[in-house]
Amino acid sequence: MDRLSGLDASFLYLETPAQLMHVCAVMVLDPATMSTPYSFGAMQAEIEARVRDVPGFTRKVRGVPLGLDHPVWVRDRSFDIERHVHRLALPTPGGYAELMDLCAHLASLPLDRSRPLWEMWVIEGYRPPADGAGGAEAADGEKVVVFAKMHHATVDGVSGSNLISHLCSLEPDAPPLVPENAPHPRDPGRGELLGRAVIGTATRPVTVVKVLKPSAQLITKSIGRARRGTAMAAPFSAPRTSFNGTITSHRSIAMADLDLEEIRRLKKATGTTVNDVVLAVAGGALRAYLAERDELPESSLLATVPVSVRDSSRRSSGANKVSALFTKLGTDVADPLERLHMLAERNRHAKEHHNAISADALQDWAEFAAPRTFGLAVRAYANLRLAERHPVVHNLVISNVPGPPIPLYFMGARIDALCPLGPVFHGAGLNVTVMSNAGQMHVGVIACRESMPDTDALVRHFPAELERLSAAVDAAAGPDVVR
């Protein structure tokens, strides 16, 4: 029996009609590389052939009687590809603005929990900008876009990339990058589900004791780090902005591209990391966006940064193996190079603090999330608009997902851009995700539309902030710097 881990199940319990807990990806494909001319029917049939025997695509959620335990995965015996892969066409002129509006609408729709928790929308007629997202339209033919959605209960950043690899290859005509398949989950009987749930409930107090001791030690160590000034930034210390309140189900989306080689050059020149540079650029972009609206707070914005613990986790089950750290983005610092150095130091302390925490701490505590009470609490929190009454926990989520260093092909079509998009939450209605792909760093921004109706007004600052940081690094190094 394949039971959802507490962390995986928590993403089901966190979901409300406004707080949708699926992750998305926008893939811009060049059909010119396909060995046979593109047709939706052929692509849909090929996707079906590749996913039919992959449990991650063909399993669905089954609840436990009386909600006594977390749900289990079972095989969907009536799996139908037509319920998962759909076809759309962009309205004229089929440019960037039309694509973002359509993707935002699709991201606003919940997944059907009676079926496997994923969908793909094949969007035809896209004419990409000639000079990057939001620029003048290109004149060199149309692209095909795949907008994919998967529930966070099914994947995190790493497992999502692994699952998509079933549909990708290194060459247009090469076989897909298929890892070894796991067995399909069996469908347990009602009595077995109930029996296991009763046993799990009876042993829960013993498990609590095992988790409490290391958690108490962690609190003591964190207090010591705070006194020494080496602790990560604390939650509930973020300033309030226009995107920190109760969210709706409406979404707005924007994308931009950054030069990955330039980011690596800056990393090397300053002795920092790629993640430091990305966070510094994000901090500068957010500073510029808020300053344009006379909303820039005096203190720095606080971001939650998900961290994969897949390599250090003791758990063998569960799709989500993540933890998180908090970091201040330096939005209160005008100089981009000063912001980068400040972020590098803060991130070093945050990583040391994070490494002192058990890799499975979040997963251990998530096991105690009661299905019924957890869901009711989330809905009460939203209905009472409590996110607007207590101090801000964090301003936004920023994720950095490593991608392939070489071009990949989706059903034979080259992937020109791959922008992942994470969920937004009550109290933090903005999510920024960056992913590297064949020499580019693709930036995806998704927000609650009522909180940030024009996400393009934020994302357009990312390339400009990278240029500002490059100029500041070169100026500090002197006139003899050779790129």
Tab-separated table of C-alpha atoms in Angstrom:
chain	number	residue	atom	x	y	z
A	1	MET	CA	0.000	0.000	0.000
A	2	ASP	CA	1.448	3.373	-1.070
A	3	ARG	CA	0.471	5.843	1.662
A	4	LEU	CA	1.113	9.558	1.155
A	5	SER	CA	3.736	10.968	3.477
A	6	GLY	CA	2.563	13.601	5.939
A	7	LEU	CA	4.274	16.329	3.901
A	8	ASP	CA	2.721	15.163	0.627
A	9	ALA	CA	-0.709	14.943	2.228
A	10	SER	CA	-0.311	18.396	3.787
A	11	PHE	CA	-0.420	19.942	0.337
A	12	LEU	CA	-3.854	18.372	-0.122
A	13	TYR	CA	-5.029	19.711	3.242
A	14	LEU	CA	-3.636	23.204	2.532
A	15	GLU	CA	-5.667	23.517	-0.667
A	16	THR	CA	-8.748	25.722	-0.772
A	17	PRO	CA	-10.667	27.195	-3.728
A	18	ALA	CA	-8.343	30.221	-3.524
A	19	GLN	CA	-5.103	28.569	-2.343
A	20	LEU	CA	-4.459	26.099	-5.159
A	21	MET	CA	-1.587	23.746	-4.412
A	22	HIS	CA	-0.462	22.661	-7.856
A	23	VAL	CA	2.841	23.551	-9.499
A	24	CYS	CA	2.968	24.574	-13.144
A	25	ALA	CA	5.481	24.786	-15.966
A	26	VAL	CA	5.465	26.686	-19.252
A	27	MET	CA	7.429	24.887	-21.982
A	28	VAL	CA	8.016	26.743	-25.255
A	29	LEU	CA	8.727	24.171	-27.979
A	30	ASP	CA	10.214	24.488	-31.455
A	31	PRO	CA	8.312	21.989	-33.642
A	32	ALA	CA	10.804	22.473	-36.492
A	33	THR	CA	13.100	19.864	-34.889
A	34	MET	CA	10.441	17.119	-34.983
A	35	SER	CA	11.106	14.287	-37.441
A	36	THR	CA	7.488	14.384	-38.600
A	37	PRO	CA	5.346	17.535	-38.865
A	38	TYR	CA	3.648	18.506	-35.621
A	39	SER	CA	0.062	17.399	-35.035
A	40	PHE	CA	-1.799	17.448	-31.747
A	41	GLY	CA	-3.189	13.937	-32.238
A	42	ALA	CA	0.263	12.446	-32.714
A	43	MET	CA	1.672	14.314	-29.698
A	44	GLN	CA	-1.212	13.247	-27.479
A	45	ALA	CA	-0.823	9.611	-28.566
A	46	GLU	CA	2.935	9.670	-27.913
A	47	ILE	CA	2.432	11.189	-24.460
A	48	GLU	CA	-0.062	8.418	-23.670
A	49	ALA	CA	2.388	5.736	-24.788
A	50	ARG	CA	5.092	7.136	-22.500
A	51	VAL	CA	3.032	7.725	-19.343
A	52	ARG	CA	0.626	4.776	-19.301
A	53	ASP	CA	3.019	2.529	-17.365
A	54	VAL	CA	4.453	5.271	-15.120
A	55	PRO	CA	2.775	5.297	-11.673
A	56	GLY	CA	3.440	9.005	-11.169
A	57	PHE	CA	1.093	9.756	-14.071
A	58	THR	CA	-1.546	7.064	-13.540
A	59	ARG	CA	-2.159	6.989	-9.773
A	60	LYS	CA	-4.907	8.868	-7.957
A	61	VAL	CA	-5.733	9.705	-4.353
A	62	ARG	CA	-7.994	7.537	-2.220
A	63	GLY	CA	-9.075	8.720	1.203
A	64	VAL	CA	-8.972	6.664	4.400
A	65	PRO	CA	-12.315	5.931	6.133
A	66	LEU	CA	-13.274	8.589	8.695
A	67	GLY	CA	-10.156	10.580	7.795
A	68	LEU	CA	-8.149	8.677	10.417
A	69	ASP	CA	-4.920	8.705	8.426
A	70	HIS	CA	-3.308	10.255	5.377
A	71	PRO	CA	-4.700	9.134	1.984
A	72	VAL	CA	-3.131	6.439	-0.173
A	73	TRP	CA	-2.211	6.266	-3.848
A	74	VAL	CA	-4.125	3.771	-5.997
A	75	ARG	CA	-3.957	3.016	-9.699
A	76	ASP	CA	-6.574	4.719	-11.886
A	77	ARG	CA	-8.094	1.730	-13.671
A	78	SER	CA	-10.022	4.013	-16.047
A	79	PHE	CA	-7.080	6.250	-16.996
A	80	ASP	CA	-7.955	8.283	-20.106
A	81	ILE	CA	-5.333	10.504	-21.755
A	82	GLU	CA	-8.068	12.780	-23.156
A	83	ARG	CA	-8.879	13.880	-19.615
A	84	HIS	CA	-5.288	15.008	-19.093
A	85	VAL	CA	-3.861	16.320	-22.379
A	86	HIS	CA	-5.932	19.086	-23.991
A	87	ARG	CA	-5.613	21.361	-27.018
A	88	LEU	CA	-5.973	25.140	-27.251
A	89	ALA	CA	-5.062	27.899	-29.695
A	90	LEU	CA	-3.972	31.421	-28.811
A	91	PRO	CA	-6.156	34.310	-29.960
A	92	THR	CA	-4.730	36.733	-32.512
A	93	PRO	CA	-2.018	38.015	-32.556
A	94	GLY	CA	-0.781	35.052	-30.507
A	95	GLY	CA	1.974	36.945	-28.710
A	96	TYR	CA	3.486	37.028	-25.242
A	97	ALA	CA	0.584	38.941	-23.650
A	98	GLU	CA	-2.014	36.501	-24.980
A	99	LEU	CA	0.044	33.518	-23.795
A	100	MET	CA	0.485	34.904	-20.278
A	101	ASP	CA	-3.241	35.668	-19.970
A	102	LEU	CA	-4.143	32.131	-21.039
A	103	CYS	CA	-1.581	30.492	-18.747
A	104	ALA	CA	-2.799	32.602	-15.823
A	105	HIS	CA	-6.364	31.411	-16.472
A	106	LEU	CA	-5.268	27.758	-16.612
A	107	ALA	CA	-3.244	28.168	-13.401
A	108	SER	CA	-6.409	29.458	-11.694
A	109	LEU	CA	-8.301	26.190	-12.272
A	110	PRO	CA	-8.145	23.385	-9.678
A	111	LEU	CA	-7.204	19.823	-10.566
A	112	ASP	CA	-9.850	17.098	-10.441
A	113	ARG	CA	-9.033	14.896	-7.422
A	114	SER	CA	-11.051	11.978	-8.793
A	115	ARG	CA	-8.325	11.425	-11.403
A	116	PRO	CA	-4.500	11.469	-11.461
A	117	LEU	CA	-3.418	14.932	-10.348
A	118	TRP	CA	-1.904	16.355	-13.530
A	119	GLU	CA	-2.895	18.060	-16.775
A	120	MET	CA	-1.187	19.354	-19.894
A	121	TRP	CA	-2.545	21.979	-22.250
A	122	VAL	CA	-0.961	22.021	-25.714
A	123	ILE	CA	-1.244	25.621	-26.935
A	124	GLU	CA	-0.814	26.341	-30.639
A	125	GLY	CA	-0.171	29.548	-32.547
A	126	TYR	CA	2.392	31.225	-30.284
A	127	ARG	CA	4.669	33.831	-31.846
A	128	PRO	CA	7.430	34.492	-29.272
A	129	PRO	CA	9.061	37.887	-28.785
A	130	ALA	CA	12.151	38.550	-30.880
A	131	ASP	CA	14.062	40.081	-27.958
A	132	GLY	CA	12.860	38.165	-24.933
A	133	ALA	CA	9.627	38.037	-22.977
A	134	GLY	CA	7.479	41.090	-23.489
A	135	GLY	CA	9.477	42.430	-26.467
A	136	ALA	CA	8.638	42.863	-30.135
A	137	GLU	CA	7.053	39.849	-31.773
A	138	ALA	CA	9.291	37.528	-33.792
A	139	ALA	CA	8.679	36.925	-37.462
A	140	ASP	CA	10.222	33.446	-37.750
A	141	GLY	CA	7.248	31.142	-37.423
A	142	GLU	CA	5.066	29.827	-34.660
A	143	LYS	CA	5.940	27.787	-31.595
A	144	VAL	CA	3.981	25.238	-29.609
A	145	VAL	CA	3.611	25.776	-25.862
A	146	VAL	CA	2.838	23.081	-23.300
A	147	PHE	CA	1.354	24.347	-20.044
A	148	ALA	CA	1.703	21.554	-17.468
A	149	LYS	CA	0.109	21.302	-14.018
A	150	MET	CA	0.894	18.759	-11.294
A	151	HIS	CA	-0.310	18.788	-7.715
A	152	HIS	CA	2.347	19.465	-5.091
A	153	ALA	CA	1.239	16.282	-3.319
A	154	THR	CA	2.704	14.436	-6.308
A	155	VAL	CA	5.990	16.266	-6.915
A	156	ASP	CA	8.551	18.710	-5.597
A	157	GLY	CA	11.112	20.438	-7.808
A	158	VAL	CA	13.455	17.454	-8.163
A	159	SER	CA	10.836	14.716	-8.434
A	160	GLY	CA	8.893	16.864	-10.906
A	161	SER	CA	11.952	17.160	-13.138
A	162	ASN	CA	12.459	13.401	-12.924
A	163	LEU	CA	8.845	12.770	-13.870
A	164	ILE	CA	8.982	15.101	-16.876
A	165	SER	CA	12.122	13.260	-18.021
A	166	HIS	CA	9.816	10.435	-19.117
A	167	LEU	CA	8.692	12.764	-21.904
A	168	CYS	CA	12.076	14.242	-22.898
A	169	SER	CA	15.148	13.098	-24.796
A	170	LEU	CA	18.638	14.373	-25.617
A	171	GLU	CA	18.055	14.268	-29.381
A	172	PRO	CA	14.904	14.757	-31.448
A	173	ASP	CA	14.682	11.070	-32.404
A	174	ALA	CA	16.327	9.592	-29.298
A	175	PRO	CA	14.384	7.506	-26.762
A	176	PRO	CA	13.125	9.358	-23.652
A	177	LEU	CA	15.210	9.717	-20.505
A	178	VAL	CA	13.217	7.055	-18.706
A	179	PRO	CA	14.395	6.093	-15.210
A	180	GLU	CA	13.529	2.714	-13.756
A	181	ASN	CA	9.788	2.450	-13.191
A	182	ALA	CA	8.390	1.915	-9.734
A	183	PRO	CA	5.633	-0.682	-9.306
A	184	HIS	CA	2.052	0.488	-9.589
A	185	PRO	CA	0.383	0.995	-6.195
A	186	ARG	CA	-2.126	-1.684	-5.279
A	187	ASP	CA	-5.687	-0.866	-4.257
A	188	PRO	CA	-6.198	-1.899	-0.593
A	189	GLY	CA	-9.554	-2.871	0.837
A	190	ARG	CA	-11.551	-0.673	3.186
A	191	GLY	CA	-10.808	-2.948	6.143
A	192	GLU	CA	-7.063	-2.808	5.559
A	193	LEU	CA	-7.145	0.990	5.297
A	194	LEU	CA	-9.100	1.307	8.513
A	195	GLY	CA	-6.883	-1.189	10.368
A	196	ARG	CA	-3.658	0.546	9.391
A	197	ALA	CA	-5.144	3.915	10.322
A	198	VAL	CA	-6.114	2.686	13.805
A	199	ILE	CA	-2.630	1.262	14.397
A	200	GLY	CA	-1.028	4.509	13.193
A	201	THR	CA	-3.229	6.575	15.509
A	202	ALA	CA	-2.421	4.355	18.493
A	203	THR	CA	1.356	4.660	17.992
A	204	ARG	CA	1.320	8.416	17.369
A	205	PRO	CA	2.141	9.445	20.971
A	206	VAL	CA	5.348	7.386	20.811
A	207	THR	CA	6.324	9.121	17.597
A	208	VAL	CA	5.675	12.542	19.149
A	209	VAL	CA	8.160	11.825	21.909
A	210	LYS	CA	10.838	10.885	19.373
A	211	VAL	CA	10.336	14.152	17.494
A	212	LEU	CA	10.099	16.461	20.519
A	213	LYS	CA	13.607	15.898	21.877
A	214	PRO	CA	15.580	16.947	18.753
A	215	SER	CA	13.152	19.826	18.206
A	216	ALA	CA	13.795	21.158	21.732
A	217	GLN	CA	17.551	20.891	21.187
A	218	LEU	CA	17.158	22.785	17.909
A	219	ILE	CA	15.344	25.658	19.646
A	220	THR	CA	18.129	25.954	22.212
A	221	LYS	CA	20.812	26.004	19.507
A	222	SER	CA	18.843	28.548	17.448
A	223	ILE	CA	18.669	30.917	20.419
A	224	GLY	CA	22.448	30.656	20.757
A	225	ARG	CA	22.927	31.380	17.050
A	226	ALA	CA	20.626	34.399	17.289
A	227	ARG	CA	22.710	35.816	20.144
A	228	ARG	CA	25.898	35.350	18.105
A	229	GLY	CA	24.283	36.878	15.005
A	230	THR	CA	24.683	33.704	12.934
A	231	ALA	CA	21.064	32.562	12.772
A	232	MET	CA	18.949	32.655	9.646
A	233	ALA	CA	16.365	35.408	9.371
A	234	ALA	CA	13.355	34.847	11.617
A	235	PRO	CA	9.796	34.441	10.323
A	236	PHE	CA	7.148	36.998	11.354
A	237	SER	CA	9.755	39.751	10.864
A	238	ALA	CA	8.762	40.752	7.325
A	239	PRO	CA	7.337	44.166	6.389
A	240	ARG	CA	3.841	44.253	4.921
A	241	THR	CA	3.430	44.861	1.185
A	242	SER	CA	0.524	44.892	-1.234
A	243	PHE	CA	1.016	41.174	-2.001
A	244	ASN	CA	0.874	40.077	1.644
A	245	GLY	CA	-2.763	39.445	2.423
A	246	THR	CA	-5.643	37.080	1.735
A	247	ILE	CA	-5.490	35.738	-1.825
A	248	THR	CA	-8.125	34.772	-4.386
A	249	SER	CA	-8.036	32.020	-7.009
A	250	HIS	CA	-7.137	34.461	-9.816
A	251	ARG	CA	-3.534	34.405	-11.014
A	252	SER	CA	-1.211	36.595	-13.071
A	253	ILE	CA	1.934	35.214	-14.707
A	254	ALA	CA	5.055	36.650	-16.361
A	255	MET	CA	8.359	35.237	-17.626
A	256	ALA	CA	11.841	36.552	-18.414
A	257	ASP	CA	15.227	35.151	-19.465
A	258	LEU	CA	18.630	35.796	-17.906
A	259	ASP	CA	22.069	34.898	-19.265
A	260	LEU	CA	23.307	31.981	-17.163
A	261	GLU	CA	26.928	32.471	-18.234
A	262	GLU	CA	26.826	36.072	-17.037
A	263	ILE	CA	25.450	34.902	-13.684
A	264	ARG	CA	28.294	32.395	-13.419
A	265	ARG	CA	30.828	35.108	-14.319
A	266	LEU	CA	29.539	37.319	-11.527
A	267	LYS	CA	29.593	34.401	-9.109
A	268	LYS	CA	33.250	33.727	-9.905
A	269	ALA	CA	34.253	37.393	-9.816
A	270	THR	CA	32.680	37.984	-6.400
A	271	GLY	CA	33.379	34.637	-4.732
A	272	THR	CA	29.672	33.998	-4.189
A	273	THR	CA	27.270	31.340	-5.491
A	274	VAL	CA	24.768	31.217	-8.345
A	275	ASN	CA	21.974	31.239	-5.772
A	276	ASP	CA	23.459	34.353	-4.119
A	277	VAL	CA	23.489	36.169	-7.477
A	278	VAL	CA	19.928	35.088	-8.293
A	279	LEU	CA	18.632	36.267	-4.903
A	280	ALA	CA	20.506	39.575	-5.225
A	281	VAL	CA	18.954	40.173	-8.653
A	282	ALA	CA	15.526	39.248	-7.287
A	283	GLY	CA	16.007	41.640	-4.376
A	284	GLY	CA	16.925	44.453	-6.758
A	285	ALA	CA	13.952	43.717	-9.004
A	286	LEU	CA	11.547	43.751	-6.053
A	287	ARG	CA	13.107	46.991	-4.768
A	288	ALA	CA	12.602	48.659	-8.166
A	289	TYR	CA	9.032	47.343	-8.482
A	290	LEU	CA	7.985	48.592	-5.040
A	291	ALA	CA	9.788	51.930	-5.466
A	292	GLU	CA	7.838	52.575	-8.680
A	293	ARG	CA	4.651	52.293	-6.644
A	294	ASP	CA	5.878	54.234	-3.605
A	295	GLU	CA	5.537	51.013	-1.576
A	296	LEU	CA	9.187	50.305	-0.740
A	297	PRO	CA	9.401	49.470	2.994
A	298	GLU	CA	12.324	50.631	5.106
A	299	SER	CA	13.240	47.092	6.169
A	300	SER	CA	14.171	44.251	3.814
A	301	LEU	CA	11.671	41.820	2.340
A	302	LEU	CA	11.882	38.293	3.734
A	303	ALA	CA	11.787	35.286	1.387
A	304	THR	CA	11.224	31.600	2.032
A	305	VAL	CA	13.685	29.559	-0.027
A	306	PRO	CA	12.801	25.846	-0.447
A	307	VAL	CA	15.787	23.511	-0.087
A	308	SER	CA	15.932	19.951	-1.383
A	309	VAL	CA	16.981	17.381	1.244
A	310	ARG	CA	16.697	14.424	-1.128
A	311	ASP	CA	20.371	13.512	-0.739
A	312	SER	CA	20.368	13.646	3.067
A	313	SER	CA	16.873	12.404	3.938
A	314	ARG	CA	16.535	9.049	5.697
A	315	ARG	CA	13.068	8.548	4.250
A	316	SER	CA	12.687	6.382	1.159
A	317	SER	CA	9.024	7.207	0.513
A	318	GLY	CA	7.268	10.438	-0.319
A	319	ALA	CA	7.381	12.697	-3.364
A	320	ASN	CA	8.308	15.854	-1.436
A	321	LYS	CA	11.698	15.843	0.269
A	322	VAL	CA	12.163	19.521	0.982
A	323	SER	CA	12.930	21.861	3.804
A	324	ALA	CA	13.137	25.657	3.776
A	325	LEU	CA	15.221	28.540	5.012
A	326	PHE	CA	14.422	32.223	5.447
A	327	THR	CA	16.580	34.967	3.986
A	328	LYS	CA	16.346	38.751	3.749
A	329	LEU	CA	16.662	39.952	0.148
A	330	GLY	CA	18.384	43.275	0.773
A	331	THR	CA	15.597	45.361	-0.730
A	332	ASP	CA	16.672	48.084	1.709
A	333	VAL	CA	20.104	48.322	-0.002
A	334	ALA	CA	20.391	50.437	-3.152
A	335	ASP	CA	23.843	49.326	-4.336
A	336	PRO	CA	23.590	45.952	-6.170
A	337	LEU	CA	27.134	44.811	-5.307
A	338	GLU	CA	26.712	45.678	-1.632
A	339	ARG	CA	23.419	43.763	-1.678
A	340	LEU	CA	25.143	40.716	-3.194
A	341	HIS	CA	27.886	40.613	-0.562
A	342	MET	CA	25.356	41.118	2.225
A	343	LEU	CA	23.179	38.303	0.848
A	344	ALA	CA	26.169	35.987	0.483
A	345	GLU	CA	27.024	36.408	4.169
A	346	ARG	CA	23.419	35.999	5.283
A	347	ASN	CA	22.979	32.921	3.111
A	348	ARG	CA	26.133	31.359	4.514
A	349	HIS	CA	24.784	31.735	8.049
A	350	ALA	CA	21.340	30.526	6.942
A	351	LYS	CA	22.822	27.400	5.326
A	352	GLU	CA	24.887	26.603	8.421
A	353	HIS	CA	21.774	27.059	10.557
A	354	HIS	CA	19.706	24.970	8.150
A	355	ASN	CA	22.304	22.182	8.080
A	356	ALA	CA	22.039	21.932	11.856
A	357	ILE	CA	18.363	21.018	11.432
A	358	SER	CA	17.450	17.402	10.709
A	359	ALA	CA	16.794	16.852	7.005
A	360	ASP	CA	13.552	15.094	7.917
A	361	ALA	CA	12.328	17.574	10.553
A	362	LEU	CA	9.624	19.091	8.358
A	363	GLN	CA	8.506	15.659	7.165
A	364	ASP	CA	8.464	14.288	10.725
A	365	TRP	CA	6.204	17.043	12.034
A	366	ALA	CA	3.981	16.907	8.934
A	367	GLU	CA	3.005	13.351	9.899
A	368	PHE	CA	0.837	14.835	12.659
A	369	ALA	CA	-1.274	16.935	10.293
A	370	ALA	CA	-4.799	15.651	10.919
A	371	PRO	CA	-6.750	15.505	7.634
A	372	ARG	CA	-10.025	17.000	8.868
A	373	THR	CA	-8.822	19.531	11.441
A	374	PHE	CA	-5.978	20.753	9.232
A	375	GLY	CA	-8.299	21.451	6.311
A	376	LEU	CA	-10.881	23.173	8.517
A	377	ALA	CA	-8.182	25.350	10.090
A	378	VAL	CA	-6.912	26.492	6.682
A	379	ARG	CA	-10.421	27.437	5.554
A	380	ALA	CA	-11.141	29.293	8.781
A	381	TYR	CA	-7.818	31.145	8.414
A	382	ALA	CA	-8.840	32.291	4.916
A	383	ASN	CA	-12.457	33.148	5.761
A	384	LEU	CA	-11.427	35.253	8.769
A	385	ARG	CA	-8.696	36.961	6.687
A	386	LEU	CA	-6.197	36.327	9.465
A	387	ALA	CA	-3.257	36.853	7.096
A	388	GLU	CA	-4.038	40.567	7.269
A	389	ARG	CA	-4.173	40.706	11.075
A	390	HIS	CA	-0.988	39.103	12.369
A	391	PRO	CA	2.632	40.047	11.543
A	392	VAL	CA	3.756	38.966	8.092
A	393	VAL	CA	5.397	35.522	8.220
A	394	HIS	CA	7.264	35.996	4.924
A	395	ASN	CA	6.757	38.161	1.857
A	396	LEU	CA	7.222	35.617	-0.947
A	397	VAL	CA	8.684	32.265	-1.975
A	398	ILE	CA	11.761	32.087	-4.220
A	399	SER	CA	12.893	28.761	-5.664
A	400	ASN	CA	16.012	27.967	-7.680
A	401	VAL	CA	15.593	24.688	-9.584
A	402	PRO	CA	18.648	23.264	-11.376
A	403	GLY	CA	17.861	22.306	-14.943
A	404	PRO	CA	19.614	20.550	-17.835
A	405	PRO	CA	22.870	22.137	-19.093
A	406	ILE	CA	22.156	20.955	-22.652
A	407	PRO	CA	19.087	21.262	-24.897
A	408	LEU	CA	16.268	18.793	-24.282
A	409	TYR	CA	13.552	17.665	-26.674
A	410	PHE	CA	9.911	17.151	-25.722
A	411	MET	CA	8.322	14.627	-28.092
A	412	GLY	CA	11.035	15.586	-30.597
A	413	ALA	CA	10.486	19.358	-30.282
A	414	ARG	CA	13.357	21.361	-28.818
A	415	ILE	CA	12.578	23.068	-25.511
A	416	ASP	CA	13.403	26.746	-26.066
A	417	ALA	CA	12.189	27.860	-22.645
A	418	LEU	CA	11.150	26.068	-19.470
A	419	CYS	CA	9.615	28.239	-16.741
A	420	PRO	CA	8.348	26.546	-13.573
A	421	LEU	CA	5.707	28.249	-11.420
A	422	GLY	CA	5.037	27.430	-7.770
A	423	PRO	CA	1.948	27.969	-5.604
A	424	VAL	CA	1.069	31.167	-3.744
A	425	PHE	CA	-0.311	31.299	-0.217
A	426	HIS	CA	-2.529	33.386	2.010
A	427	GLY	CA	-0.180	36.015	3.379
A	428	ALA	CA	2.387	35.552	0.583
A	429	GLY	CA	0.682	36.039	-2.756
A	430	LEU	CA	3.877	36.016	-4.864
A	431	ASN	CA	6.106	33.172	-6.015
A	432	VAL	CA	9.322	33.536	-8.056
A	433	THR	CA	10.928	30.414	-9.537
A	434	VAL	CA	14.069	30.308	-11.654
A	435	MET	CA	15.340	27.326	-13.620
A	436	SER	CA	18.456	26.897	-15.731
A	437	ASN	CA	18.102	25.389	-19.182
A	438	ALA	CA	20.797	25.111	-21.873
A	439	GLY	CA	22.677	28.305	-20.993
A	440	GLN	CA	19.666	30.385	-19.960
A	441	MET	CA	18.111	31.134	-16.589
A	442	HIS	CA	14.348	31.252	-17.047
A	443	VAL	CA	12.419	33.320	-14.497
A	444	GLY	CA	8.775	32.530	-13.792
A	445	VAL	CA	6.632	34.851	-11.650
A	446	ILE	CA	3.123	33.965	-10.488
A	447	ALA	CA	0.965	36.024	-8.148
A	448	CYS	CA	-2.559	36.558	-6.944
A	449	ARG	CA	-4.046	38.855	-9.597
A	450	GLU	CA	-5.762	41.098	-7.053
A	451	SER	CA	-2.459	41.573	-5.191
A	452	MET	CA	-0.248	42.007	-8.256
A	453	PRO	CA	-2.294	42.456	-11.440
A	454	ASP	CA	0.754	43.220	-13.615
A	455	THR	CA	3.472	40.655	-12.866
A	456	ASP	CA	5.298	41.781	-15.998
A	457	ALA	CA	6.000	45.072	-14.192
A	458	LEU	CA	8.101	43.034	-11.760
A	459	VAL	CA	9.713	40.493	-14.077
A	460	ARG	CA	11.010	43.122	-16.522
A	461	HIS	CA	13.299	44.402	-13.759
A	462	PHE	CA	15.215	41.093	-13.584
A	463	PRO	CA	17.323	41.600	-16.753
A	464	ALA	CA	17.854	45.255	-15.857
A	465	GLU	CA	19.041	44.336	-12.343
A	466	LEU	CA	21.452	41.762	-13.751
A	467	GLU	CA	22.944	44.506	-15.955
A	468	ARG	CA	23.248	46.845	-12.959
A	469	LEU	CA	25.003	44.169	-10.942
A	470	SER	CA	27.363	43.392	-13.838
A	471	ALA	CA	28.271	47.072	-14.167
A	472	ALA	CA	28.865	47.376	-10.419
A	473	VAL	CA	31.126	44.298	-10.363
A	474	ASP	CA	33.141	45.539	-13.339
A	475	ALA	CA	33.480	49.025	-11.843
A	476	ALA	CA	34.720	47.575	-8.564
A	477	ALA	CA	37.250	45.362	-10.367
A	478	GLY	CA	38.749	48.259	-12.350
A	479	PRO	CA	39.016	49.224	-16.027
A	480	ASP	CA	41.299	46.303	-16.945
A	481	VAL	CA	38.625	43.658	-16.448
A	482	VAL	CA	38.167	41.470	-19.525
A	483	ARG	CA	34.944	39.518	-19.806
